[in-house]
């Protein structure tokens, strides 16, 4: 798996999911029960900031920056540019070193799944591409521990045998709206 390519495809998907978000109310509910649309977009900004910090400076701050002047699209393009420019081999998260390829793969899961959340919140279904979801699922399974359930992720949602990779990924991450109506 090429982490940079995975990150690029996740960002491209998420950019498509935020089309029309300006027309939606920031207080609108999302599949992330604890966050409204405005909070979810803020979380996405924080995630992009962390990725950008890791790709350009090799160090990710433990606390998000308060600066929200740049829009999601600008941040996404900055992250892609930082990857294309050749990131360092690793980034510090606090005092721990993280391989930048692992950081990119984790970021790809975060960005794509929350991109899906944003599209759902805006009433605009935007399915995760099967190939992308199939590559993100093993990453998610590797990093989401039982201790994360109820804190950072909901309980897994059962999906029917034969469900596509998008439904399996979203169900694994606790998205109740992961199956078509």
PDB file of C-alpha atoms in Angstrom:
ATOM      1  CA  UNK A   1       0.000   0.000   0.000  1.00  0.00           C
ATOM      2  CA  UNK A   2       1.296   3.434  -0.923  1.00  0.00           C
ATOM      3  CA  UNK A   3       0.349   5.710   1.991  1.00  0.00           C
ATOM      4  CA  UNK A   4       0.735   8.877  -0.035  1.00  0.00           C
ATOM      5  CA  UNK A   5      -1.596   7.614  -2.745  1.00  0.00           C
ATOM      6  CA  UNK A   6      -4.093   6.482  -0.096  1.00  0.00           C
ATOM      7  CA  UNK A   7      -3.957   9.908   1.553  1.00  0.00           C
ATOM      8  CA  UNK A   8      -4.400  11.631  -1.808  1.00  0.00           C
ATOM      9  CA  UNK A   9      -7.464   9.540  -2.693  1.00  0.00           C
ATOM     10  CA  UNK A  10      -8.984  10.122   0.755  1.00  0.00           C
ATOM     11  CA  UNK A  11      -8.494  13.866   0.451  1.00  0.00           C
ATOM     12  CA  UNK A  12      -9.976  13.860  -3.052  1.00  0.00           C
ATOM     13  CA  UNK A  13     -13.009  11.969  -1.763  1.00  0.00           C
ATOM     14  CA  UNK A  14     -13.397  14.333   1.218  1.00  0.00           C
ATOM     15  CA  UNK A  15     -13.124  17.390  -1.040  1.00  0.00           C
ATOM     16  CA  UNK A  16     -16.083  16.054  -3.002  1.00  0.00           C
ATOM     17  CA  UNK A  17     -18.015  15.426   0.195  1.00  0.00           C
ATOM     18  CA  UNK A  18     -17.817  19.036   1.354  1.00  0.00           C
ATOM     19  CA  UNK A  19     -19.374  20.426  -1.828  1.00  0.00           C
ATOM     20  CA  UNK A  20     -22.341  22.505  -0.740  1.00  0.00           C
ATOM     21  CA  UNK A  21     -21.474  22.397   2.954  1.00  0.00           C
ATOM     22  CA  UNK A  22     -21.708  26.196   3.096  1.00  0.00           C
ATOM     23  CA  UNK A  23     -25.488  25.929   2.635  1.00  0.00           C
ATOM     24  CA  UNK A  24     -25.922  23.558   5.611  1.00  0.00           C
ATOM     25  CA  UNK A  25     -26.506  24.742   9.165  1.00  0.00           C
ATOM     26  CA  UNK A  26     -23.413  24.336  11.371  1.00  0.00           C
ATOM     27  CA  UNK A  27     -25.685  22.986  14.126  1.00  0.00           C
ATOM     28  CA  UNK A  28     -26.934  20.133  11.945  1.00  0.00           C
ATOM     29  CA  UNK A  29     -26.483  16.615  13.389  1.00  0.00           C
ATOM     30  CA  UNK A  30     -23.919  14.188  11.988  1.00  0.00           C
ATOM     31  CA  UNK A  31     -23.318  10.422  12.122  1.00  0.00           C
ATOM     32  CA  UNK A  32     -20.778  11.288  14.867  1.00  0.00           C
ATOM     33  CA  UNK A  33     -23.327  11.534  17.678  1.00  0.00           C
ATOM     34  CA  UNK A  34     -21.183  13.822  19.825  1.00  0.00           C
ATOM     35  CA  UNK A  35     -20.556  16.434  17.109  1.00  0.00           C
ATOM     36  CA  UNK A  36     -22.666  18.762  15.056  1.00  0.00           C
ATOM     37  CA  UNK A  37     -21.568  19.726  11.537  1.00  0.00           C
ATOM     38  CA  UNK A  38     -19.598  22.775  12.712  1.00  0.00           C
ATOM     39  CA  UNK A  39     -17.689  20.716  15.297  1.00  0.00           C
ATOM     40  CA  UNK A  40     -17.018  17.960  12.763  1.00  0.00           C
ATOM     41  CA  UNK A  41     -15.598  20.467  10.279  1.00  0.00           C
ATOM     42  CA  UNK A  42     -13.447  21.898  13.082  1.00  0.00           C
ATOM     43  CA  UNK A  43     -12.180  18.388  13.828  1.00  0.00           C
ATOM     44  CA  UNK A  44     -11.355  17.875  10.156  1.00  0.00           C
ATOM     45  CA  UNK A  45      -9.411  21.163  10.186  1.00  0.00           C
ATOM     46  CA  UNK A  46      -7.483  19.982  13.256  1.00  0.00           C
ATOM     47  CA  UNK A  47      -6.713  16.673  11.533  1.00  0.00           C
ATOM     48  CA  UNK A  48      -5.441  18.436   8.423  1.00  0.00           C
ATOM     49  CA  UNK A  49      -3.342  20.773  10.576  1.00  0.00           C
ATOM     50  CA  UNK A  50      -1.757  17.789  12.335  1.00  0.00           C
ATOM     51  CA  UNK A  51      -1.021  16.062   9.030  1.00  0.00           C
ATOM     52  CA  UNK A  52       0.479  19.242   7.609  1.00  0.00           C
ATOM     53  CA  UNK A  53       2.629  19.766  10.724  1.00  0.00           C
ATOM     54  CA  UNK A  54       3.912  16.200  10.516  1.00  0.00           C
ATOM     55  CA  UNK A  55       4.616  16.393   6.797  1.00  0.00           C
ATOM     56  CA  UNK A  56       6.373  19.762   6.863  1.00  0.00           C
ATOM     57  CA  UNK A  57       8.037  20.055  10.229  1.00  0.00           C
ATOM     58  CA  UNK A  58       8.294  16.501  11.408  1.00  0.00           C
ATOM     59  CA  UNK A  59       6.526  17.404  14.672  1.00  0.00           C
ATOM     60  CA  UNK A  60       2.830  17.364  15.505  1.00  0.00           C
ATOM     61  CA  UNK A  61       1.648  19.566  18.347  1.00  0.00           C
ATOM     62  CA  UNK A  62      -0.490  17.874  20.974  1.00  0.00           C
ATOM     63  CA  UNK A  63      -3.040  20.691  20.992  1.00  0.00           C
ATOM     64  CA  UNK A  64      -4.854  22.008  17.925  1.00  0.00           C
ATOM     65  CA  UNK A  65      -4.115  25.522  16.784  1.00  0.00           C
ATOM     66  CA  UNK A  66      -6.894  28.031  17.151  1.00  0.00           C
ATOM     67  CA  UNK A  67      -6.321  29.458  13.655  1.00  0.00           C
ATOM     68  CA  UNK A  68      -9.271  28.602  11.432  1.00  0.00           C
ATOM     69  CA  UNK A  69      -8.628  31.261   8.794  1.00  0.00           C
ATOM     70  CA  UNK A  70      -7.940  28.770   5.995  1.00  0.00           C
ATOM     71  CA  UNK A  71     -10.777  26.705   4.606  1.00  0.00           C
ATOM     72  CA  UNK A  72     -10.877  22.938   4.365  1.00  0.00           C
ATOM     73  CA  UNK A  73     -10.048  22.983   0.658  1.00  0.00           C
ATOM     74  CA  UNK A  74      -6.974  25.135   1.223  1.00  0.00           C
ATOM     75  CA  UNK A  75      -5.768  22.875   4.036  1.00  0.00           C
ATOM     76  CA  UNK A  76      -6.346  19.733   1.969  1.00  0.00           C
ATOM     77  CA  UNK A  77      -4.312  21.161  -0.908  1.00  0.00           C
ATOM     78  CA  UNK A  78      -1.547  22.173   1.507  1.00  0.00           C
ATOM     79  CA  UNK A  79      -1.384  18.600   2.850  1.00  0.00           C
ATOM     80  CA  UNK A  80      -1.168  17.182  -0.675  1.00  0.00           C
ATOM     81  CA  UNK A  81       1.549  19.683  -1.539  1.00  0.00           C
ATOM     82  CA  UNK A  82       3.515  18.790   1.596  1.00  0.00           C
ATOM     83  CA  UNK A  83       3.369  15.098   0.703  1.00  0.00           C
ATOM     84  CA  UNK A  84       4.450  15.808  -2.880  1.00  0.00           C
ATOM     85  CA  UNK A  85       7.360  17.921  -1.621  1.00  0.00           C
ATOM     86  CA  UNK A  86       8.793  14.926   0.194  1.00  0.00           C
ATOM     87  CA  UNK A  87       7.944  14.662   3.873  1.00  0.00           C
ATOM     88  CA  UNK A  88      10.423  13.589   6.544  1.00  0.00           C
ATOM     89  CA  UNK A  89      10.651   9.864   7.328  1.00  0.00           C
ATOM     90  CA  UNK A  90       9.027  10.333  10.713  1.00  0.00           C
ATOM     91  CA  UNK A  91       7.192  12.909  12.786  1.00  0.00           C
ATOM     92  CA  UNK A  92       7.178  13.483  16.509  1.00  0.00           C
ATOM     93  CA  UNK A  93       3.811  13.250  18.223  1.00  0.00           C
ATOM     94  CA  UNK A  94       4.584  14.588  21.652  1.00  0.00           C
ATOM     95  CA  UNK A  95       7.855  12.813  22.314  1.00  0.00           C
ATOM     96  CA  UNK A  96       7.062   9.682  20.290  1.00  0.00           C
ATOM     97  CA  UNK A  97       8.251   9.110  16.761  1.00  0.00           C
ATOM     98  CA  UNK A  98       5.692   8.023  14.164  1.00  0.00           C
ATOM     99  CA  UNK A  99       6.596   6.794  10.682  1.00  0.00           C
ATOM    100  CA  UNK A 100       5.168   9.362   8.268  1.00  0.00           C
ATOM    101  CA  UNK A 101       3.699   6.588   6.090  1.00  0.00           C
ATOM    102  CA  UNK A 102       1.717   5.327   9.088  1.00  0.00           C
ATOM    103  CA  UNK A 103       0.654   8.908   9.850  1.00  0.00           C
ATOM    104  CA  UNK A 104      -0.545   9.311   6.248  1.00  0.00           C
ATOM    105  CA  UNK A 105      -2.515   6.034   6.368  1.00  0.00           C
ATOM    106  CA  UNK A 106      -4.167   7.023   9.660  1.00  0.00           C
ATOM    107  CA  UNK A 107      -4.933  10.453   8.233  1.00  0.00           C
ATOM    108  CA  UNK A 108      -6.454   8.843   5.153  1.00  0.00           C
ATOM    109  CA  UNK A 109      -8.932   6.893   7.316  1.00  0.00           C
ATOM    110  CA  UNK A 110      -9.794   9.978   9.364  1.00  0.00           C
ATOM    111  CA  UNK A 111     -10.293  12.259   6.373  1.00  0.00           C
ATOM    112  CA  UNK A 112     -12.278   9.824   4.214  1.00  0.00           C
ATOM    113  CA  UNK A 113     -14.642   8.631   6.945  1.00  0.00           C
ATOM    114  CA  UNK A 114     -15.297  12.124   8.270  1.00  0.00           C
ATOM    115  CA  UNK A 115     -15.787  13.257   4.670  1.00  0.00           C
ATOM    116  CA  UNK A 116     -18.550  10.649   4.481  1.00  0.00           C
ATOM    117  CA  UNK A 117     -19.959  11.993   7.774  1.00  0.00           C
ATOM    118  CA  UNK A 118     -20.042  15.540   6.385  1.00  0.00           C
ATOM    119  CA  UNK A 119     -21.847  14.457   3.222  1.00  0.00           C
ATOM    120  CA  UNK A 120     -24.416  12.535   5.292  1.00  0.00           C
ATOM    121  CA  UNK A 121     -24.965  15.527   7.577  1.00  0.00           C
ATOM    122  CA  UNK A 122     -25.595  17.716   4.542  1.00  0.00           C
ATOM    123  CA  UNK A 123     -28.171  15.254   3.204  1.00  0.00           C
ATOM    124  CA  UNK A 124     -25.995  14.476   0.225  1.00  0.00           C
ATOM    125  CA  UNK A 125     -25.122  10.776   0.049  1.00  0.00           C
ATOM    126  CA  UNK A 126     -21.563  10.378  -1.157  1.00  0.00           C
ATOM    127  CA  UNK A 127     -20.539   6.717  -1.020  1.00  0.00           C
ATOM    128  CA  UNK A 128     -16.956   5.840  -0.227  1.00  0.00           C
ATOM    129  CA  UNK A 129     -15.359   4.367  -3.350  1.00  0.00           C
ATOM    130  CA  UNK A 130     -15.050   0.589  -2.931  1.00  0.00           C
ATOM    131  CA  UNK A 131     -11.349   0.451  -3.775  1.00  0.00           C
ATOM    132  CA  UNK A 132     -10.538   3.227  -1.275  1.00  0.00           C
ATOM    133  CA  UNK A 133     -12.688   1.687   1.477  1.00  0.00           C
ATOM    134  CA  UNK A 134     -11.110  -1.747   0.879  1.00  0.00           C
ATOM    135  CA  UNK A 135      -7.655  -0.254   1.460  1.00  0.00           C
ATOM    136  CA  UNK A 136      -8.722   1.799   4.489  1.00  0.00           C
ATOM    137  CA  UNK A 137     -10.450  -1.076   6.322  1.00  0.00           C
ATOM    138  CA  UNK A 138      -7.268  -2.980   7.281  1.00  0.00           C
ATOM    139  CA  UNK A 139      -5.728   0.283   8.541  1.00  0.00           C
ATOM    140  CA  UNK A 140      -8.799   0.964  10.683  1.00  0.00           C
ATOM    141  CA  UNK A 141      -8.825  -2.602  12.017  1.00  0.00           C
ATOM    142  CA  UNK A 142      -5.171  -2.256  12.947  1.00  0.00           C
ATOM    143  CA  UNK A 143      -5.547   0.986  14.907  1.00  0.00           C
ATOM    144  CA  UNK A 144      -9.007   0.908  16.507  1.00  0.00           C
ATOM    145  CA  UNK A 145      -8.815  -1.000  19.784  1.00  0.00           C
ATOM    146  CA  UNK A 146     -11.711  -2.067  22.004  1.00  0.00           C
ATOM    147  CA  UNK A 147     -10.615   0.627  24.479  1.00  0.00           C
ATOM    148  CA  UNK A 148     -11.420   3.219  21.783  1.00  0.00           C
ATOM    149  CA  UNK A 149     -15.067   2.101  21.601  1.00  0.00           C
ATOM    150  CA  UNK A 150     -17.429   4.499  23.295  1.00  0.00           C
ATOM    151  CA  UNK A 151     -14.648   7.089  23.538  1.00  0.00           C
ATOM    152  CA  UNK A 152     -13.401   7.812  20.016  1.00  0.00           C
ATOM    153  CA  UNK A 153     -15.565   5.358  18.082  1.00  0.00           C
ATOM    154  CA  UNK A 154     -19.013   3.837  18.443  1.00  0.00           C
ATOM    155  CA  UNK A 155     -19.598   0.130  18.794  1.00  0.00           C
ATOM    156  CA  UNK A 156     -19.245  -1.751  15.519  1.00  0.00           C
ATOM    157  CA  UNK A 157     -22.456  -2.062  13.521  1.00  0.00           C
ATOM    158  CA  UNK A 158     -23.221  -5.485  12.056  1.00  0.00           C
ATOM    159  CA  UNK A 159     -23.352  -5.533   8.271  1.00  0.00           C
ATOM    160  CA  UNK A 160     -24.814  -8.309   6.113  1.00  0.00           C
ATOM    161  CA  UNK A 161     -22.588 -10.979   4.675  1.00  0.00           C
ATOM    162  CA  UNK A 162     -21.494  -9.756   1.281  1.00  0.00           C
ATOM    163  CA  UNK A 163     -21.714  -6.056   2.200  1.00  0.00           C
ATOM    164  CA  UNK A 164     -19.344  -3.902   0.182  1.00  0.00           C
ATOM    165  CA  UNK A 165     -16.098  -2.493   1.560  1.00  0.00           C
ATOM    166  CA  UNK A 166     -17.637   0.929   2.257  1.00  0.00           C
ATOM    167  CA  UNK A 167     -20.395  -0.535   4.432  1.00  0.00           C
ATOM    168  CA  UNK A 168     -17.869  -2.794   6.208  1.00  0.00           C
ATOM    169  CA  UNK A 169     -15.514   0.112   6.948  1.00  0.00           C
ATOM    170  CA  UNK A 170     -18.277   2.416   8.133  1.00  0.00           C
ATOM    171  CA  UNK A 171     -19.926  -0.345  10.167  1.00  0.00           C
ATOM    172  CA  UNK A 172     -16.593  -1.224  11.787  1.00  0.00           C
ATOM    173  CA  UNK A 173     -16.209   2.406  12.826  1.00  0.00           C
ATOM    174  CA  UNK A 174     -19.708   2.487  14.340  1.00  0.00           C
ATOM    175  CA  UNK A 175     -21.615   4.351  11.649  1.00  0.00           C
ATOM    176  CA  UNK A 176     -25.284   3.377  11.964  1.00  0.00           C
ATOM    177  CA  UNK A 177     -26.153   4.948   8.615  1.00  0.00           C
ATOM    178  CA  UNK A 178     -23.593   2.868   6.776  1.00  0.00           C
ATOM    179  CA  UNK A 179     -26.063   0.682   4.908  1.00  0.00           C
ATOM    180  CA  UNK A 180     -28.258   1.789   2.020  1.00  0.00           C
ATOM    181  CA  UNK A 181     -31.911   2.357   2.949  1.00  0.00           C
TER     182      UNK A 181
END
